[in-house]
Every structure is written in C-alpha cells, then in structure tokens.
C-alpha cells in the first residue's frame, strides 16, 4: 500500500465511519474503483481504532461518568439503579451479539461477505430500512390531524431487551454495506427512541466492539506480518482527525434533520454498483487480491 492510498483510505474511513452509509463498503469500493488492492478486513479494523478514539474524546465526559458509576455499582448496591451505572451494563450486554457472531463468522466476513454484489444489496436494503424508520419517527413526532404528537424515548428508558436488540442490529454491520451506525440507529428509531438517543447509544455501543476488533486484528497482523505498518498507522491518524470533525457535525445534524439524504445516497450507490457489475464494467471481486 502506498502513502497516497493510505491518505485516501484514511479520509474515506474518517468521513464514513459515523454516517449511516457503511465505512467498510466505502473502503472496499474506493479500492475497487481506483484499481487498488483490497485494503482487507485487518486494515479496516485497525483504522477504526482511529475513528473510535475520536468517539472516546468527543464523549469523554459521558464515558468517564459511566465508567465511574458502573465501577462503584460493583460494590455499592445503591448505585445499581443509577442511570450511568445501568448504561455501563447495557453497553456490555449490547456488545455480546457482535462479539459472538464476529468470532463465529470471521472467515466469511474476511472472504465471501466482501463480494460487491452483497455490498450493493445491503446498501439498498438497509437504506430502505433506515428510510422507513426515519419516516415513522418523523410521523410520530409531527402528529397530524387525528394524531397527537408522540414523544420519543430517551436513553433513560433503555432496557436490557432494547440493549440486546441494539446489539443484534450492530452485529449486522459485520457485513460490508450494512453500516454500524445505520443499523443501530434504524433499530433505535423503530423502538421509538429519539434520533439523538439512538445515535448516542449507537456510538457508545460501538466502543468495546471496535476497539476489541481493532486490537485483535492488530495482534493478528503483527504475528502474520501482512500489514504495511507505516501507511496503516498514517491512515489511522487521518481517520481520527477527520472522524472527530464528522461526529461533531453529525450529532448537530441529526437534532434537526432527517436521515433521508443518506437513504437516497445508499440506494443510488447500490444500484450503480449492481449496474456496473451486471454490465461487466466492474468485477464483483475487484481489488480482492490483498483481501
């Protein structure tokens, strides 16, 4: 991997990690359209450490409060009903599905699931699901002639069942094209959580999964020696700085705006990929030589 490739892929990772459009799909597509080698699942996981570090810094006050309350709840029973202590447990519970499925389907994730036809299909399907969830949320918030506006749930109302559902949604993002934030936010909206609550829990829930995946791949890559360390570290740093800017913008955007622009983009991109593959202009296995 060249330094130029690492710059572009780092920018792509940072720009797309927090938006509901799938960073793994865009890294895969950037390599395919540029006729580069597939950066591979290891590169994706390691660069995600950069964007997840941006989450740690952006939500540092929330995270510090949650860890403090959760730690105290281990020895102080009165703390176990505290919202922050419960949030700590709910993040742990919600992380179980992706941990189990990630290990179980590791070979498929790094192999067959990277087929561009699968990526295109998941872009479209999850785009439609996000669109439906967004429309239902907007309809409830606005009310109507014969409907009273319905207040959406906050994270104070998050339950163990909902945390597990969020976790299952996050696990779907193991398939390129799904999008971690897109799947979890869609799940949250369909469970009647507000846009801000769904996004906030989505980002908090991603921390253990992404860091664990990145560190696992880091160890695996160190032993296997199949990663270009200089460019990969550079891409990770680029992803961190760009990712921080994007997450700050996104949290402001969702407080007043609809997710529909992302829906249209996902569906259009998926259709373009299917057309290009069908015409033979793009191989479904393009840029897989290093994958």
Short mmCIF file of N, CA and C in Angstrom, two decimals, residues 143-222:
data_model
loop_
_atom_site.label_atom_id
_atom_site.label_comp_id
_atom_site.label_asym_id
_atom_site.label_seq_id
_atom_site.Cartn_x
_atom_site.Cartn_y
_atom_site.Cartn_z
N UNK A 143 -47.13 14.26 14.51
CA UNK A 143 -48.55 14.06 14.77
C UNK A 143 -49.35 14.31 13.50
N UNK A 144 -50.56 14.79 13.62
CA UNK A 144 -51.38 15.04 12.44
C UNK A 144 -52.77 15.47 12.83
N UNK A 145 -53.63 15.50 11.84
CA UNK A 145 -54.99 15.97 12.07
C UNK A 145 -55.71 15.13 13.12
N UNK A 146 -55.50 13.84 13.07
CA UNK A 146 -56.18 12.95 14.02
C UNK A 146 -55.19 12.24 14.94
N UNK A 147 -53.95 12.74 14.99
CA UNK A 147 -52.94 12.08 15.80
C UNK A 147 -52.24 13.12 16.69
N UNK A 148 -52.03 12.74 17.94
CA UNK A 148 -51.29 13.61 18.86
C UNK A 148 -49.81 13.29 18.72
N UNK A 149 -48.96 14.31 18.63
CA UNK A 149 -47.51 14.04 18.54
C UNK A 149 -47.05 13.14 19.69
N UNK A 150 -46.23 12.19 19.37
CA UNK A 150 -45.75 11.23 20.37
C UNK A 150 -44.30 11.53 20.72
N UNK A 151 -44.04 11.64 22.01
CA UNK A 151 -42.67 11.91 22.45
C UNK A 151 -41.83 10.64 22.34
N UNK A 152 -40.67 10.75 21.71
CA UNK A 152 -39.79 9.60 21.53
C UNK A 152 -39.03 9.30 22.83
N UNK A 153 -38.61 8.06 22.99
CA UNK A 153 -37.94 7.64 24.22
C UNK A 153 -36.51 8.19 24.31
N UNK A 154 -36.05 8.40 25.53
CA UNK A 154 -34.68 8.83 25.77
C UNK A 154 -33.87 7.64 26.28
N UNK A 155 -32.57 7.83 26.45
CA UNK A 155 -31.73 6.74 26.95
C UNK A 155 -32.04 6.39 28.40
N UNK A 156 -32.74 7.27 29.10
CA UNK A 156 -33.15 6.96 30.47
C UNK A 156 -34.11 5.77 30.48
N UNK A 157 -34.78 5.53 29.36
CA UNK A 157 -35.77 4.45 29.27
C UNK A 157 -35.23 3.18 28.63
N UNK A 158 -33.92 3.14 28.36
CA UNK A 158 -33.31 1.98 27.72
C UNK A 158 -33.39 0.76 28.64
N UNK A 159 -33.86 -0.36 28.09
CA UNK A 159 -33.99 -1.60 28.87
C UNK A 159 -32.98 -2.64 28.38
N UNK A 160 -32.88 -3.74 29.12
CA UNK A 160 -32.00 -4.83 28.73
C UNK A 160 -32.43 -5.40 27.39
N UNK A 161 -33.72 -5.57 27.20
CA UNK A 161 -34.23 -6.11 25.93
C UNK A 161 -33.85 -5.20 24.77
N UNK A 162 -34.06 -3.90 24.96
CA UNK A 162 -33.72 -2.96 23.90
C UNK A 162 -32.21 -2.93 23.64
N UNK A 163 -31.43 -3.07 24.71
CA UNK A 163 -29.98 -3.10 24.56
C UNK A 163 -29.53 -4.28 23.72
N UNK A 164 -30.17 -5.44 23.92
CA UNK A 164 -29.84 -6.63 23.13
C UNK A 164 -30.27 -6.46 21.67
N UNK A 165 -31.42 -5.82 21.45
CA UNK A 165 -31.87 -5.56 20.08
C UNK A 165 -30.87 -4.65 19.38
N UNK A 166 -30.44 -3.60 20.08
CA UNK A 166 -29.40 -2.71 19.53
C UNK A 166 -28.16 -3.53 19.18
N UNK A 167 -27.79 -4.45 20.08
CA UNK A 167 -26.61 -5.27 19.87
C UNK A 167 -26.73 -6.15 18.64
N UNK A 168 -27.91 -6.73 18.42
CA UNK A 168 -28.14 -7.56 17.23
C UNK A 168 -28.07 -6.71 15.96
N UNK A 169 -28.59 -5.50 16.05
CA UNK A 169 -28.52 -4.59 14.90
C UNK A 169 -27.05 -4.26 14.59
N UNK A 170 -26.27 -4.00 15.63
CA UNK A 170 -24.86 -3.69 15.43
C UNK A 170 -24.14 -4.87 14.79
N UNK A 171 -24.49 -6.09 15.18
CA UNK A 171 -23.84 -7.29 14.64
C UNK A 171 -24.05 -7.43 13.14
N UNK A 172 -25.16 -6.88 12.63
CA UNK A 172 -25.43 -6.94 11.19
C UNK A 172 -24.36 -6.20 10.40
N UNK A 173 -23.69 -5.23 11.06
CA UNK A 173 -22.68 -4.42 10.37
C UNK A 173 -21.41 -5.20 10.09
N UNK A 174 -21.35 -6.47 10.51
CA UNK A 174 -20.22 -7.31 10.14
C UNK A 174 -20.18 -7.53 8.64
N UNK A 175 -21.34 -7.36 7.98
CA UNK A 175 -21.43 -7.49 6.53
C UNK A 175 -21.19 -6.11 5.91
N UNK A 176 -20.17 -5.96 5.05
CA UNK A 176 -19.93 -4.66 4.40
C UNK A 176 -21.17 -4.15 3.68
N UNK A 177 -21.46 -2.88 3.89
CA UNK A 177 -22.63 -2.27 3.26
C UNK A 177 -23.76 -2.01 4.22
N UNK A 178 -23.76 -2.70 5.36
CA UNK A 178 -24.85 -2.52 6.33
C UNK A 178 -24.72 -1.19 7.05
N UNK A 179 -23.56 -0.90 7.62
CA UNK A 179 -23.27 0.30 8.41
C UNK A 179 -23.66 0.10 9.87
N UNK A 180 -22.66 0.19 10.73
CA UNK A 180 -22.89 0.04 12.17
C UNK A 180 -23.87 1.09 12.68
N UNK A 181 -23.60 2.36 12.35
CA UNK A 181 -24.48 3.42 12.84
C UNK A 181 -25.85 3.34 12.17
N UNK A 182 -25.86 2.99 10.87
CA UNK A 182 -27.13 2.89 10.16
C UNK A 182 -28.03 1.82 10.75
N UNK A 183 -27.47 0.64 11.05
CA UNK A 183 -28.26 -0.46 11.59
C UNK A 183 -28.74 -0.17 13.01
N UNK A 184 -27.85 0.33 13.87
CA UNK A 184 -28.25 0.58 15.25
C UNK A 184 -29.20 1.77 15.37
N UNK A 185 -28.96 2.81 14.57
CA UNK A 185 -29.88 3.95 14.61
C UNK A 185 -31.26 3.54 14.08
N UNK A 186 -31.29 2.74 13.02
CA UNK A 186 -32.57 2.25 12.49
C UNK A 186 -33.31 1.45 13.57
N UNK A 187 -32.57 0.57 14.25
CA UNK A 187 -33.18 -0.22 15.32
C UNK A 187 -33.73 0.66 16.42
N UNK A 188 -32.95 1.69 16.79
CA UNK A 188 -33.40 2.60 17.83
C UNK A 188 -34.64 3.37 17.44
N UNK A 189 -34.69 3.86 16.21
CA UNK A 189 -35.86 4.60 15.73
C UNK A 189 -37.10 3.71 15.70
N UNK A 190 -36.92 2.45 15.26
CA UNK A 190 -38.05 1.52 15.20
C UNK A 190 -38.54 1.14 16.60
N UNK A 191 -37.66 1.28 17.61
CA UNK A 191 -38.07 1.02 19.00
C UNK A 191 -38.56 2.29 19.69
N UNK A 192 -38.76 3.35 18.88
CA UNK A 192 -39.33 4.62 19.35
C UNK A 192 -38.37 5.50 20.15
N UNK A 193 -37.06 5.32 19.97
CA UNK A 193 -36.10 6.22 20.60
C UNK A 193 -35.91 7.45 19.72
N UNK A 194 -35.52 8.55 20.33
CA UNK A 194 -35.29 9.78 19.57
C UNK A 194 -34.04 9.61 18.71
N UNK A 195 -33.90 10.45 17.70
CA UNK A 195 -32.72 10.39 16.84
C UNK A 195 -31.44 10.58 17.65
N UNK A 196 -31.44 11.55 18.53
CA UNK A 196 -30.24 11.83 19.33
C UNK A 196 -29.91 10.67 20.26
N UNK A 197 -30.93 10.09 20.90
CA UNK A 197 -30.71 8.96 21.81
C UNK A 197 -30.20 7.74 21.05
N UNK A 198 -30.80 7.47 19.88
CA UNK A 198 -30.39 6.32 19.07
C UNK A 198 -28.94 6.46 18.62
N UNK A 199 -28.56 7.66 18.18
CA UNK A 199 -27.19 7.88 17.72
C UNK A 199 -26.20 7.82 18.87
N UNK A 200 -26.55 8.41 20.00
CA UNK A 200 -25.63 8.44 21.14
C UNK A 200 -25.34 7.03 21.64
N UNK A 201 -26.38 6.22 21.80
CA UNK A 201 -26.16 4.85 22.27
C UNK A 201 -25.41 4.04 21.21
N UNK A 202 -25.70 4.31 19.94
CA UNK A 202 -25.01 3.63 18.85
C UNK A 202 -23.51 3.85 18.94
N UNK A 203 -23.09 5.09 19.18
CA UNK A 203 -21.67 5.40 19.25
C UNK A 203 -21.03 4.82 20.51
N UNK A 204 -21.75 4.86 21.65
CA UNK A 204 -21.22 4.29 22.88
C UNK A 204 -21.10 2.77 22.77
N UNK A 205 -22.09 2.15 22.14
CA UNK A 205 -22.11 0.70 21.98
C UNK A 205 -20.97 0.22 21.09
N UNK A 206 -20.57 1.06 20.15
CA UNK A 206 -19.53 0.65 19.20
C UNK A 206 -18.14 0.60 19.83
N UNK A 207 -17.94 1.32 20.93
CA UNK A 207 -16.60 1.44 21.51
C UNK A 207 -15.98 0.08 21.86
N UNK A 208 -16.64 -0.77 22.67
CA UNK A 208 -16.00 -2.05 23.01
C UNK A 208 -15.78 -2.93 21.78
N UNK A 209 -16.77 -2.99 20.88
CA UNK A 209 -16.67 -3.86 19.71
C UNK A 209 -15.56 -3.43 18.77
N UNK A 210 -15.48 -2.15 18.47
CA UNK A 210 -14.49 -1.66 17.52
C UNK A 210 -13.08 -1.76 18.09
N UNK A 211 -12.92 -1.36 19.36
CA UNK A 211 -11.60 -1.44 19.96
C UNK A 211 -11.13 -2.89 20.09
N UNK A 212 -12.03 -3.78 20.48
CA UNK A 212 -11.67 -5.20 20.61
C UNK A 212 -11.29 -5.77 19.24
N UNK A 213 -12.08 -5.44 18.22
CA UNK A 213 -11.80 -5.93 16.87
C UNK A 213 -10.47 -5.39 16.37
N UNK A 214 -10.24 -4.10 16.58
CA UNK A 214 -9.01 -3.48 16.12
C UNK A 214 -7.78 -4.06 16.80
N UNK A 215 -7.87 -4.26 18.13
CA UNK A 215 -6.74 -4.81 18.87
C UNK A 215 -6.49 -6.27 18.49
N UNK A 216 -7.58 -7.01 18.24
CA UNK A 216 -7.45 -8.41 17.81
C UNK A 216 -6.73 -8.48 16.46
N UNK A 217 -7.17 -7.63 15.52
CA UNK A 217 -6.55 -7.62 14.20
C UNK A 217 -5.11 -7.10 14.29
N UNK A 218 -4.87 -6.17 15.21
CA UNK A 218 -3.53 -5.63 15.41
C UNK A 218 -2.58 -6.74 15.85
N UNK A 219 -3.01 -7.56 16.78
CA UNK A 219 -2.21 -8.68 17.27
C UNK A 219 -2.00 -9.71 16.15
N UNK A 220 -3.10 -10.01 15.43
CA UNK A 220 -3.04 -10.99 14.35
C UNK A 220 -2.10 -10.52 13.24
N UNK A 221 -2.21 -9.24 12.90
CA UNK A 221 -1.38 -8.69 11.82
C UNK A 221 0.09 -8.63 12.23
N UNK A 222 0.34 -8.34 13.51
CA UNK A 222 1.72 -8.28 13.99
C UNK A 222 2.40 -9.64 13.88
#
